[in-house]
Amino acid sequence: TLAAHADLSVGMLWRIESGRSQPTIPVAHRLAAALNVPLAALFPPETTSTLPAPEATADLVAPGSAA
């Protein structure tokens, strides 16, 4: 089983899979090795910033303040 290959209890693996617990770095490394994938494959890809573009905030400067 994955739990056995990663030297984890089934309960701990379930908590990680269900989002109730986050693995430590060593546990994440063991999981990646057991799955034969790079460590980065266990994490979601980076998302783009949710900040508005600078031109979208130009009108948000308070009246009388330096822009």
N, CA, C and O atoms as a Maestro MAE file, in Angstrom:
{
 s_m_m2io_version
 :::
 2.0.0
}

f_m_ct {
 s_m_title
 :::
 protein
 m_atom[268] {
  # First column is atom index #
  i_m_mmod_type
  r_m_x_coord
  r_m_y_coord
  r_m_z_coord
  i_m_residue_number
  s_m_chain_name
  s_m_pdb_residue_name
  s_m_pdb_atom_name
  i_m_atomic_number
  :::
  1 25 0.843 -1.194 0.000 1 A "THR " " N  " 7
  2 3 0.000 0.000 0.000 1 A "THR " " CA " 6
  3 2 0.882 1.249 0.000 1 A "THR " " C  " 6
  4 15 2.067 1.190 0.329 1 A "THR " " O  " 8
  5 25 0.288 2.365 -0.370 2 A "LEU " " N  " 7
  6 3 1.041 3.628 -0.356 2 A "LEU " " CA " 6
  7 2 1.514 3.944 1.055 2 A "LEU " " C  " 6
  8 15 2.651 4.371 1.251 2 A "LEU " " O  " 8
  9 25 0.650 3.735 2.029 3 A "ALA " " N  " 7
  10 3 1.029 4.020 3.417 3 A "ALA " " CA " 6
  11 2 2.272 3.219 3.807 3 A "ALA " " C  " 6
  12 15 3.199 3.762 4.408 3 A "ALA " " O  " 8
  13 25 2.291 1.954 3.473 4 A "ALA " " N  " 7
  14 3 3.439 1.112 3.820 4 A "ALA " " CA " 6
  15 2 4.694 1.553 3.077 4 A "ALA " " C  " 6
  16 15 5.771 1.612 3.670 4 A "ALA " " O  " 8
  17 25 4.570 1.862 1.787 5 A "HIS " " N  " 7
  18 3 5.734 2.297 1.004 5 A "HIS " " CA " 6
  19 2 6.294 3.626 1.499 5 A "HIS " " C  " 6
  20 15 7.494 3.875 1.381 5 A "HIS " " O  " 8
  21 25 5.440 4.478 2.050 6 A "ALA " " N  " 7
  22 3 5.894 5.773 2.557 6 A "ALA " " CA " 6
  23 2 6.171 5.732 4.060 6 A "ALA " " C  " 6
  24 15 6.482 6.757 4.667 6 A "ALA " " O  " 8
  25 25 6.059 4.548 4.653 7 A "ASP " " N  " 7
  26 3 6.295 4.357 6.089 7 A "ASP " " CA " 6
  27 2 5.375 5.259 6.931 7 A "ASP " " C  " 6
  28 15 5.813 5.921 7.872 7 A "ASP " " O  " 8
  29 25 4.088 5.260 6.557 8 A "LEU " " N  " 7
  30 3 3.076 6.031 7.280 8 A "LEU " " CA " 6
  31 2 1.975 5.098 7.751 8 A "LEU " " C  " 6
  32 15 1.771 4.025 7.182 8 A "LEU " " O  " 8
  33 25 1.272 5.508 8.784 9 A "SER " " N  " 7
  34 3 0.083 4.752 9.167 9 A "SER " " CA " 6
  35 2 -1.017 5.067 8.160 9 A "SER " " C  " 6
  36 15 -1.016 6.120 7.522 9 A "SER " " O  " 8
  37 25 -1.950 4.140 8.032 10 A "VAL " " N  " 7
  38 3 -3.077 4.363 7.137 10 A "VAL " " CA " 6
  39 2 -3.872 5.583 7.608 10 A "VAL " " C  " 6
  40 15 -4.362 6.363 6.791 10 A "VAL " " O  " 8
  41 25 -3.997 5.743 8.920 11 A "GLY " " N  " 7
  42 3 -4.719 6.889 9.474 11 A "GLY " " CA " 6
  43 2 -4.074 8.217 9.106 11 A "GLY " " C  " 6
  44 15 -4.770 9.170 8.756 11 A "GLY " " O  " 8
  45 25 -2.742 8.286 9.184 12 A "MET " " N  " 7
  46 3 -2.051 9.532 8.826 12 A "MET " " CA " 6
  47 2 -2.212 9.819 7.347 12 A "MET " " C  " 6
  48 15 -2.445 10.965 6.960 12 A "MET " " O  " 8
  49 25 -2.092 8.801 6.519 13 A "LEU " " N  " 7
  50 3 -2.272 9.007 5.082 13 A "LEU " " CA " 6
  51 2 -3.688 9.517 4.802 13 A "LEU " " C  " 6
  52 15 -3.875 10.415 3.981 13 A "LEU " " O  " 8
  53 25 -4.674 8.948 5.480 14 A "TRP " " N  " 7
  54 3 -6.060 9.395 5.295 14 A "TRP " " CA " 6
  55 2 -6.213 10.860 5.699 14 A "TRP " " C  " 6
  56 15 -6.880 11.627 5.006 14 A "TRP " " O  " 8
  57 25 -5.590 11.259 6.833 15 A "ARG " " N  " 7
  58 3 -5.692 12.659 7.285 15 A "ARG " " CA " 6
  59 2 -5.057 13.608 6.268 15 A "ARG " " C  " 6
  60 15 -5.569 14.702 6.033 15 A "ARG " " O  " 8
  61 25 -3.945 13.190 5.668 16 A "ILE " " N  " 7
  62 3 -3.292 14.024 4.654 16 A "ILE " " CA " 6
  63 2 -4.175 14.108 3.410 16 A "ILE " " C  " 6
  64 15 -4.401 15.192 2.872 16 A "ILE " " O  " 8
  65 25 -4.670 12.957 2.962 17 A "GLU " " N  " 7
  66 3 -5.502 12.932 1.752 17 A "GLU " " CA " 6
  67 2 -6.789 13.728 1.919 17 A "GLU " " C  " 6
  68 15 -7.270 14.342 0.967 17 A "GLU " " O  " 8
  69 25 -7.345 13.720 3.121 18 A "SER " " N  " 7
  70 3 -8.619 14.406 3.349 18 A "SER " " CA " 6
  71 2 -8.440 15.876 3.720 18 A "SER " " C  " 6
  72 15 -9.425 16.590 3.909 18 A "SER " " O  " 8
  73 25 -7.192 16.333 3.826 19 A "GLY " " N  " 7
  74 3 -6.938 17.731 4.144 19 A "GLY " " CA " 6
  75 2 -7.013 18.048 5.622 19 A "GLY " " C  " 6
  76 15 -6.986 19.218 6.002 19 A "GLY " " O  " 8
  77 25 -7.107 17.043 6.453 20 A "ARG " " N  " 7
  78 3 -7.175 17.264 7.899 20 A "ARG " " CA " 6
  79 2 -5.789 17.457 8.522 20 A "ARG " " C  " 6
  80 15 -5.666 17.913 9.659 20 A "ARG " " O  " 8
  81 25 -4.761 17.106 7.768 21 A "SER " " N  " 7
  82 3 -3.393 17.249 8.239 21 A "SER " " CA " 6
  83 2 -2.514 17.590 7.039 21 A "SER " " C  " 6
  84 15 -2.822 17.228 5.904 21 A "SER " " O  " 8
  85 25 -1.428 18.283 7.308 22 A "GLN " " N  " 7
  86 3 -0.462 18.592 6.253 22 A "GLN " " CA " 6
  87 2 0.811 17.810 6.538 22 A "GLN " " C  " 6
  88 15 1.259 17.756 7.683 22 A "GLN " " O  " 8
  89 25 1.398 17.204 5.513 23 A "PRO " " N  " 7
  90 3 2.609 16.417 5.755 23 A "PRO " " CA " 6
  91 2 3.807 17.313 6.051 23 A "PRO " " C  " 6
  92 15 3.904 18.436 5.556 23 A "PRO " " O  " 8
  93 25 4.705 16.796 6.860 24 A "THR " " N  " 7
  94 3 5.978 17.479 7.051 24 A "THR " " CA " 6
  95 2 6.788 17.311 5.767 24 A "THR " " C  " 6
  96 15 6.423 16.516 4.901 24 A "THR " " O  " 8
  97 25 7.862 18.042 5.645 25 A "ILE " " N  " 7
  98 3 8.709 17.924 4.453 25 A "ILE " " CA " 6
  99 2 9.240 16.495 4.298 25 A "ILE " " C  " 6
  100 15 9.185 15.945 3.198 25 A "ILE " " O  " 8
  101 25 9.753 15.877 5.374 26 A "PRO " " N  " 7
  102 3 10.226 14.492 5.201 26 A "PRO " " CA " 6
  103 2 9.105 13.532 4.767 26 A "PRO " " C  " 6
  104 15 9.341 12.642 3.950 26 A "PRO " " O  " 8
  105 25 7.915 13.702 5.297 27 A "VAL " " N  " 7
  106 3 6.791 12.845 4.903 27 A "VAL " " CA " 6
  107 2 6.430 13.101 3.444 27 A "VAL " " C  " 6
  108 15 6.154 12.159 2.701 27 A "VAL " " O  " 8
  109 25 6.429 14.358 3.029 28 A "ALA " " N  " 7
  110 3 6.138 14.673 1.626 28 A "ALA " " CA " 6
  111 2 7.171 14.025 0.709 28 A "ALA " " C  " 6
  112 15 6.823 13.513 -0.355 28 A "ALA " " O  " 8
  113 25 8.435 14.046 1.114 29 A "HIS " " N  " 7
  114 3 9.488 13.395 0.323 29 A "HIS " " CA " 6
  115 2 9.243 11.887 0.228 29 A "HIS " " C  " 6
  116 15 9.403 11.296 -0.840 29 A "HIS " " O  " 8
  117 25 8.856 11.267 1.344 30 A "ARG " " N  " 7
  118 3 8.593 9.823 1.324 30 A "ARG " " CA " 6
  119 2 7.395 9.494 0.450 30 A "ARG " " C  " 6
  120 15 7.406 8.494 -0.267 30 A "ARG " " O  " 8
  121 25 6.352 10.334 0.504 31 A "LEU " " N  " 7
  122 3 5.190 10.113 -0.351 31 A "LEU " " CA " 6
  123 2 5.567 10.228 -1.829 31 A "LEU " " C  " 6
  124 15 5.162 9.401 -2.646 31 A "LEU " " O  " 8
  125 25 6.338 11.251 -2.161 32 A "ALA " " N  " 7
  126 3 6.757 11.433 -3.553 32 A "ALA " " CA " 6
  127 2 7.595 10.245 -4.016 32 A "ALA " " C  " 6
  128 15 7.420 9.754 -5.131 32 A "ALA " " O  " 8
  129 25 8.496 9.789 -3.165 33 A "ALA " " N  " 7
  130 3 9.330 8.637 -3.526 33 A "ALA " " CA " 6
  131 2 8.468 7.384 -3.700 33 A "ALA " " C  " 6
  132 15 8.683 6.607 -4.631 33 A "ALA " " O  " 8
  133 25 7.503 7.187 -2.814 34 A "ALA " " N  " 7
  134 3 6.635 6.015 -2.907 34 A "ALA " " CA " 6
  135 2 5.782 6.057 -4.165 34 A "ALA " " C  " 6
  136 15 5.462 5.015 -4.736 34 A "ALA " " O  " 8
  137 25 5.415 7.252 -4.597 35 A "LEU " " N  " 7
  138 3 4.613 7.415 -5.815 35 A "LEU " " CA " 6
  139 2 5.478 7.507 -7.069 35 A "LEU " " C  " 6
  140 15 4.966 7.494 -8.189 35 A "LEU " " O  " 8
  141 25 6.797 7.601 -6.870 36 A "ASN " " N  " 7
  142 3 7.745 7.736 -7.978 36 A "ASN " " CA " 6
  143 2 7.460 8.984 -8.819 36 A "ASN " " C  " 6
  144 15 7.444 8.939 -10.049 36 A "ASN " " O  " 8
  145 25 7.235 10.096 -8.116 37 A "VAL " " N  " 7
  146 3 6.998 11.390 -8.770 37 A "VAL " " CA " 6
  147 2 7.883 12.434 -8.098 37 A "VAL " " C  " 6
  148 15 8.315 12.232 -6.963 37 A "VAL " " O  " 8
  149 25 8.159 13.544 -8.774 38 A "PRO " " N  " 7
  150 3 8.915 14.617 -8.124 38 A "PRO " " CA " 6
  151 2 8.089 15.227 -6.984 38 A "PRO " " C  " 6
  152 15 6.859 15.215 -7.022 38 A "PRO " " O  " 8
  153 25 8.768 15.749 -5.993 39 A "LEU " " N  " 7
  154 3 8.086 16.364 -4.850 39 A "LEU " " CA " 6
  155 2 7.086 17.421 -5.306 39 A "LEU " " C  " 6
  156 15 5.995 17.519 -4.744 39 A "LEU " " O  " 8
  157 25 7.442 18.211 -6.315 40 A "ALA " " N  " 7
  158 3 6.563 19.288 -6.803 40 A "ALA " " CA " 6
  159 2 5.222 18.756 -7.298 40 A "ALA " " C  " 6
  160 15 4.236 19.492 -7.314 40 A "ALA " " O  " 8
  161 25 5.174 17.491 -7.699 41 A "ALA " " N  " 7
  162 3 3.917 16.922 -8.200 41 A "ALA " " CA " 6
  163 2 2.863 16.804 -7.105 41 A "ALA " " C  " 6
  164 15 1.681 16.641 -7.407 41 A "ALA " " O  " 8
  165 25 3.269 16.884 -5.839 42 A "LEU " " N  " 7
  166 3 2.327 16.761 -4.732 42 A "LEU " " CA " 6
  167 2 1.645 18.083 -4.397 42 A "LEU " " C  " 6
  168 15 0.725 18.118 -3.579 42 A "LEU " " O  " 8
  169 25 2.084 19.152 -5.013 43 A "PHE " " N  " 7
  170 3 1.558 20.478 -4.692 43 A "PHE " " CA " 6
  171 2 0.862 21.081 -5.898 43 A "PHE " " C  " 6
  172 15 1.246 20.817 -7.037 43 A "PHE " " O  " 8
  173 25 -0.169 21.896 -5.651 44 A "PRO " " N  " 7
  174 3 -0.865 22.524 -6.785 44 A "PRO " " CA " 6
  175 2 0.067 23.488 -7.512 44 A "PRO " " C  " 6
  176 15 0.990 24.034 -6.909 44 A "PRO " " O  " 8
  177 25 -0.172 23.697 -8.803 45 A "PRO " " N  " 7
  178 3 0.672 24.639 -9.545 45 A "PRO " " CA " 6
  179 2 0.459 26.060 -9.029 45 A "PRO " " C  " 6
  180 15 -0.583 26.381 -8.459 45 A "PRO " " O  " 8
  181 25 1.454 26.889 -9.240 46 A "GLU " " N  " 7
  182 3 1.320 28.292 -8.852 46 A "GLU " " CA " 6
  183 2 0.204 28.933 -9.656 46 A "GLU " " C  " 6
  184 15 0.000 28.625 -10.830 46 A "GLU " " O  " 8
  185 25 -0.505 29.825 -9.003 47 A "THR " " N  " 7
  186 3 -1.555 30.558 -9.700 47 A "THR " " CA " 6
  187 2 -1.074 31.968 -9.953 47 A "THR " " C  " 6
  188 15 -0.145 32.444 -9.301 47 A "THR " " O  " 8
  189 25 -1.702 32.630 -10.896 48 A "THR " " N  " 7
  190 3 -1.339 34.016 -11.168 48 A "THR " " CA " 6
  191 2 -1.879 34.897 -10.062 48 A "THR " " C  " 6
  192 15 -2.802 34.515 -9.343 48 A "THR " " O  " 8
  193 25 -1.319 36.035 -9.934 49 A "SER " " N  " 7
  194 3 -1.728 36.984 -8.905 49 A "SER " " CA " 6
  195 2 -3.180 37.389 -9.093 49 A "SER " " C  " 6
  196 15 -3.671 37.504 -10.217 49 A "SER " " O  " 8
  197 25 -3.854 37.602 -7.977 50 A "THR " " N  " 7
  198 3 -5.237 38.069 -8.042 50 A "THR " " CA " 6
  199 2 -5.318 39.576 -7.821 50 A "THR " " C  " 6
  200 15 -6.407 40.138 -7.699 50 A "THR " " O  " 8
  201 25 -4.151 40.225 -7.771 51 A "LEU " " N  " 7
  202 3 -4.147 41.677 -7.614 51 A "LEU " " CA " 6
  203 2 -4.571 42.332 -8.921 51 A "LEU " " C  " 6
  204 15 -4.231 41.850 -10.001 51 A "LEU " " O  " 8
  205 25 -5.315 43.434 -8.822 52 A "PRO " " N  " 7
  206 3 -5.718 44.105 -10.061 52 A "PRO " " CA " 6
  207 2 -4.510 44.725 -10.757 52 A "PRO " " C  " 6
  208 15 -3.503 45.030 -10.118 52 A "PRO " " O  " 8
  209 25 -4.617 44.906 -12.053 53 A "ALA " " N  " 7
  210 3 -3.564 45.541 -12.831 53 A "ALA " " CA " 6
  211 2 -3.390 46.985 -12.366 53 A "ALA " " C  " 6
  212 15 -4.364 47.604 -11.938 53 A "ALA " " O  " 8
  213 25 -2.174 47.541 -12.436 54 A "PRO " " N  " 7
  214 3 -1.947 48.907 -11.950 54 A "PRO " " CA " 6
  215 2 -2.903 49.931 -12.555 54 A "PRO " " C  " 6
  216 15 -3.350 50.839 -11.854 54 A "PRO " " O  " 8
  217 25 -3.226 49.802 -13.843 55 A "GLU " " N  " 7
  218 3 -4.122 50.787 -14.450 55 A "GLU " " CA " 6
  219 2 -5.529 50.693 -13.863 55 A "GLU " " C  " 6
  220 15 -6.276 51.670 -13.908 55 A "GLU " " O  " 8
  221 25 -5.899 49.556 -13.321 56 A "ALA " " N  " 7
  222 3 -7.230 49.390 -12.734 56 A "ALA " " CA " 6
  223 2 -7.321 50.062 -11.373 56 A "ALA " " C  " 6
  224 15 -8.424 50.313 -10.886 56 A "ALA " " O  " 8
  225 25 -6.175 50.362 -10.745 57 A "THR " " N  " 7
  226 3 -6.190 50.975 -9.424 57 A "THR " " CA " 6
  227 2 -5.861 52.459 -9.464 57 A "THR " " C  " 6
  228 15 -5.835 53.100 -8.413 57 A "THR " " O  " 8
  229 25 -5.612 53.017 -10.619 58 A "ALA " " N  " 7
  230 3 -5.221 54.420 -10.730 58 A "ALA " " CA " 6
  231 2 -6.256 55.358 -10.134 58 A "ALA " " C  " 6
  232 15 -5.894 56.391 -9.571 58 A "ALA " " O  " 8
  233 25 -7.530 55.025 -10.243 59 A "ASP " " N  " 7
  234 3 -8.572 55.900 -9.713 59 A "ASP " " CA " 6
  235 2 -8.837 55.675 -8.237 59 A "ASP " " C  " 6
  236 15 -9.754 56.282 -7.684 59 A "ASP " " O  " 8
  237 25 -8.052 54.806 -7.570 60 A "LEU " " N  " 7
  238 3 -8.257 54.531 -6.156 60 A "LEU " " CA " 6
  239 2 -7.437 55.418 -5.246 60 A "LEU " " C  " 6
  240 15 -7.533 55.295 -4.024 60 A "LEU " " O  " 8
  241 25 -6.631 56.311 -5.803 61 A "VAL " " N  " 7
  242 3 -5.818 57.218 -5.012 61 A "VAL " " CA " 6
  243 2 -6.738 58.222 -4.326 61 A "VAL " " C  " 6
  244 15 -7.607 58.813 -4.966 61 A "VAL " " O  " 8
  245 25 -6.543 58.415 -3.018 62 A "ALA " " N  " 7
  246 3 -7.392 59.317 -2.255 62 A "ALA " " CA " 6
  247 2 -7.203 60.758 -2.737 62 A "ALA " " C  " 6
  248 15 -6.084 61.171 -3.042 62 A "ALA " " O  " 8
  249 25 -8.298 61.519 -2.805 63 A "PRO " " N  " 7
  250 3 -8.189 62.922 -3.232 63 A "PRO " " CA " 6
  251 2 -7.230 63.688 -2.299 63 A "PRO " " C  " 6
  252 15 -7.290 63.536 -1.078 63 A "PRO " " O  " 8
  253 25 -6.377 64.482 -2.869 64 A "GLY " " N  " 7
  254 3 -5.448 65.296 -2.085 64 A "GLY " " CA " 6
  255 2 -4.158 64.577 -1.749 64 A "GLY " " C  " 6
  256 15 -3.226 65.204 -1.247 64 A "GLY " " O  " 8
  257 25 -4.073 63.273 -2.012 65 A "SER " " N  " 7
  258 3 -2.824 62.569 -1.713 65 A "SER " " CA " 6
  259 2 -1.956 62.568 -2.967 65 A "SER " " C  " 6
  260 15 -2.446 62.705 -4.088 65 A "SER " " O  " 8
  261 25 -0.664 62.411 -2.745 66 A "ALA " " N  " 7
  262 3 0.261 62.376 -3.876 66 A "ALA " " CA " 6
  263 2 0.063 61.087 -4.654 66 A "ALA " " C  " 6
  264 15 -0.119 60.025 -4.059 66 A "ALA " " O  " 8
  265 25 0.096 61.168 -5.952 67 A "ALA " " N  " 7
  266 3 -0.087 59.963 -6.772 67 A "ALA " " CA " 6
  267 2 1.206 59.503 -7.347 67 A "ALA " " C  " 6
  268 15 1.242 58.502 -8.064 67 A "ALA " " O  " 8
  :::
 }
 m_bond[267] {
  # First column is bond index #
  i_m_from
  i_m_to
  i_m_order
  :::
  1 1 2 1
  2 2 3 1
  3 3 4 2
  4 3 5 1
  5 5 6 1
  6 6 7 1
  7 7 8 2
  8 7 9 1
  9 9 10 1
  10 10 11 1
  11 11 12 2
  12 11 13 1
  13 13 14 1
  14 14 15 1
  15 15 16 2
  16 15 17 1
  17 17 18 1
  18 18 19 1
  19 19 20 2
  20 19 21 1
  21 21 22 1
  22 22 23 1
  23 23 24 2
  24 23 25 1
  25 25 26 1
  26 26 27 1
  27 27 28 2
  28 27 29 1
  29 29 30 1
  30 30 31 1
  31 31 32 2
  32 31 33 1
  33 33 34 1
  34 34 35 1
  35 35 36 2
  36 35 37 1
  37 37 38 1
  38 38 39 1
  39 39 40 2
  40 39 41 1
  41 41 42 1
  42 42 43 1
  43 43 44 2
  44 43 45 1
  45 45 46 1
  46 46 47 1
  47 47 48 2
  48 47 49 1
  49 49 50 1
  50 50 51 1
  51 51 52 2
  52 51 53 1
  53 53 54 1
  54 54 55 1
  55 55 56 2
  56 55 57 1
  57 57 58 1
  58 58 59 1
  59 59 60 2
  60 59 61 1
  61 61 62 1
  62 62 63 1
  63 63 64 2
  64 63 65 1
  65 65 66 1
  66 66 67 1
  67 67 68 2
  68 67 69 1
  69 69 70 1
  70 70 71 1
  71 71 72 2
  72 71 73 1
  73 73 74 1
  74 74 75 1
  75 75 76 2
  76 75 77 1
  77 77 78 1
  78 78 79 1
  79 79 80 2
  80 79 81 1
  81 81 82 1
  82 82 83 1
  83 83 84 2
  84 83 85 1
  85 85 86 1
  86 86 87 1
  87 87 88 2
  88 87 89 1
  89 89 90 1
  90 90 91 1
  91 91 92 2
  92 91 93 1
  93 93 94 1
  94 94 95 1
  95 95 96 2
  96 95 97 1
  97 97 98 1
  98 98 99 1
  99 99 100 2
  100 99 101 1
  101 101 102 1
  102 102 103 1
  103 103 104 2
  104 103 105 1
  105 105 106 1
  106 106 107 1
  107 107 108 2
  108 107 109 1
  109 109 110 1
  110 110 111 1
  111 111 112 2
  112 111 113 1
  113 113 114 1
  114 114 115 1
  115 115 116 2
  116 115 117 1
  117 117 118 1
  118 118 119 1
  119 119 120 2
  120 119 121 1
  121 121 122 1
  122 122 123 1
  123 123 124 2
  124 123 125 1
  125 125 126 1
  126 126 127 1
  127 127 128 2
  128 127 129 1
  129 129 130 1
  130 130 131 1
  131 131 132 2
  132 131 133 1
  133 133 134 1
  134 134 135 1
  135 135 136 2
  136 135 137 1
  137 137 138 1
  138 138 139 1
  139 139 140 2
  140 139 141 1
  141 141 142 1
  142 142 143 1
  143 143 144 2
  144 143 145 1
  145 145 146 1
  146 146 147 1
  147 147 148 2
  148 147 149 1
  149 149 150 1
  150 150 151 1
  151 151 152 2
  152 151 153 1
  153 153 154 1
  154 154 155 1
  155 155 156 2
  156 155 157 1
  157 157 158 1
  158 158 159 1
  159 159 160 2
  160 159 161 1
  161 161 162 1
  162 162 163 1
  163 163 164 2
  164 163 165 1
  165 165 166 1
  166 166 167 1
  167 167 168 2
  168 167 169 1
  169 169 170 1
  170 170 171 1
  171 171 172 2
  172 171 173 1
  173 173 174 1
  174 174 175 1
  175 175 176 2
  176 175 177 1
  177 177 178 1
  178 178 179 1
  179 179 180 2
  180 179 181 1
  181 181 182 1
  182 182 183 1
  183 183 184 2
  184 183 185 1
  185 185 186 1
  186 186 187 1
  187 187 188 2
  188 187 189 1
  189 189 190 1
  190 190 191 1
  191 191 192 2
  192 191 193 1
  193 193 194 1
  194 194 195 1
  195 195 196 2
  196 195 197 1
  197 197 198 1
  198 198 199 1
  199 199 200 2
  200 199 201 1
  201 201 202 1
  202 202 203 1
  203 203 204 2
  204 203 205 1
  205 205 206 1
  206 206 207 1
  207 207 208 2
  208 207 209 1
  209 209 210 1
  210 210 211 1
  211 211 212 2
  212 211 213 1
  213 213 214 1
  214 214 215 1
  215 215 216 2
  216 215 217 1
  217 217 218 1
  218 218 219 1
  219 219 220 2
  220 219 221 1
  221 221 222 1
  222 222 223 1
  223 223 224 2
  224 223 225 1
  225 225 226 1
  226 226 227 1
  227 227 228 2
  228 227 229 1
  229 229 230 1
  230 230 231 1
  231 231 232 2
  232 231 233 1
  233 233 234 1
  234 234 235 1
  235 235 236 2
  236 235 237 1
  237 237 238 1
  238 238 239 1
  239 239 240 2
  240 239 241 1
  241 241 242 1
  242 242 243 1
  243 243 244 2
  244 243 245 1
  245 245 246 1
  246 246 247 1
  247 247 248 2
  248 247 249 1
  249 249 250 1
  250 250 251 1
  251 251 252 2
  252 251 253 1
  253 253 254 1
  254 254 255 1
  255 255 256 2
  256 255 257 1
  257 257 258 1
  258 258 259 1
  259 259 260 2
  260 259 261 1
  261 261 262 1
  262 262 263 1
  263 263 264 2
  264 263 265 1
  265 265 266 1
  266 266 267 1
  267 267 268 2
  :::
 }
}
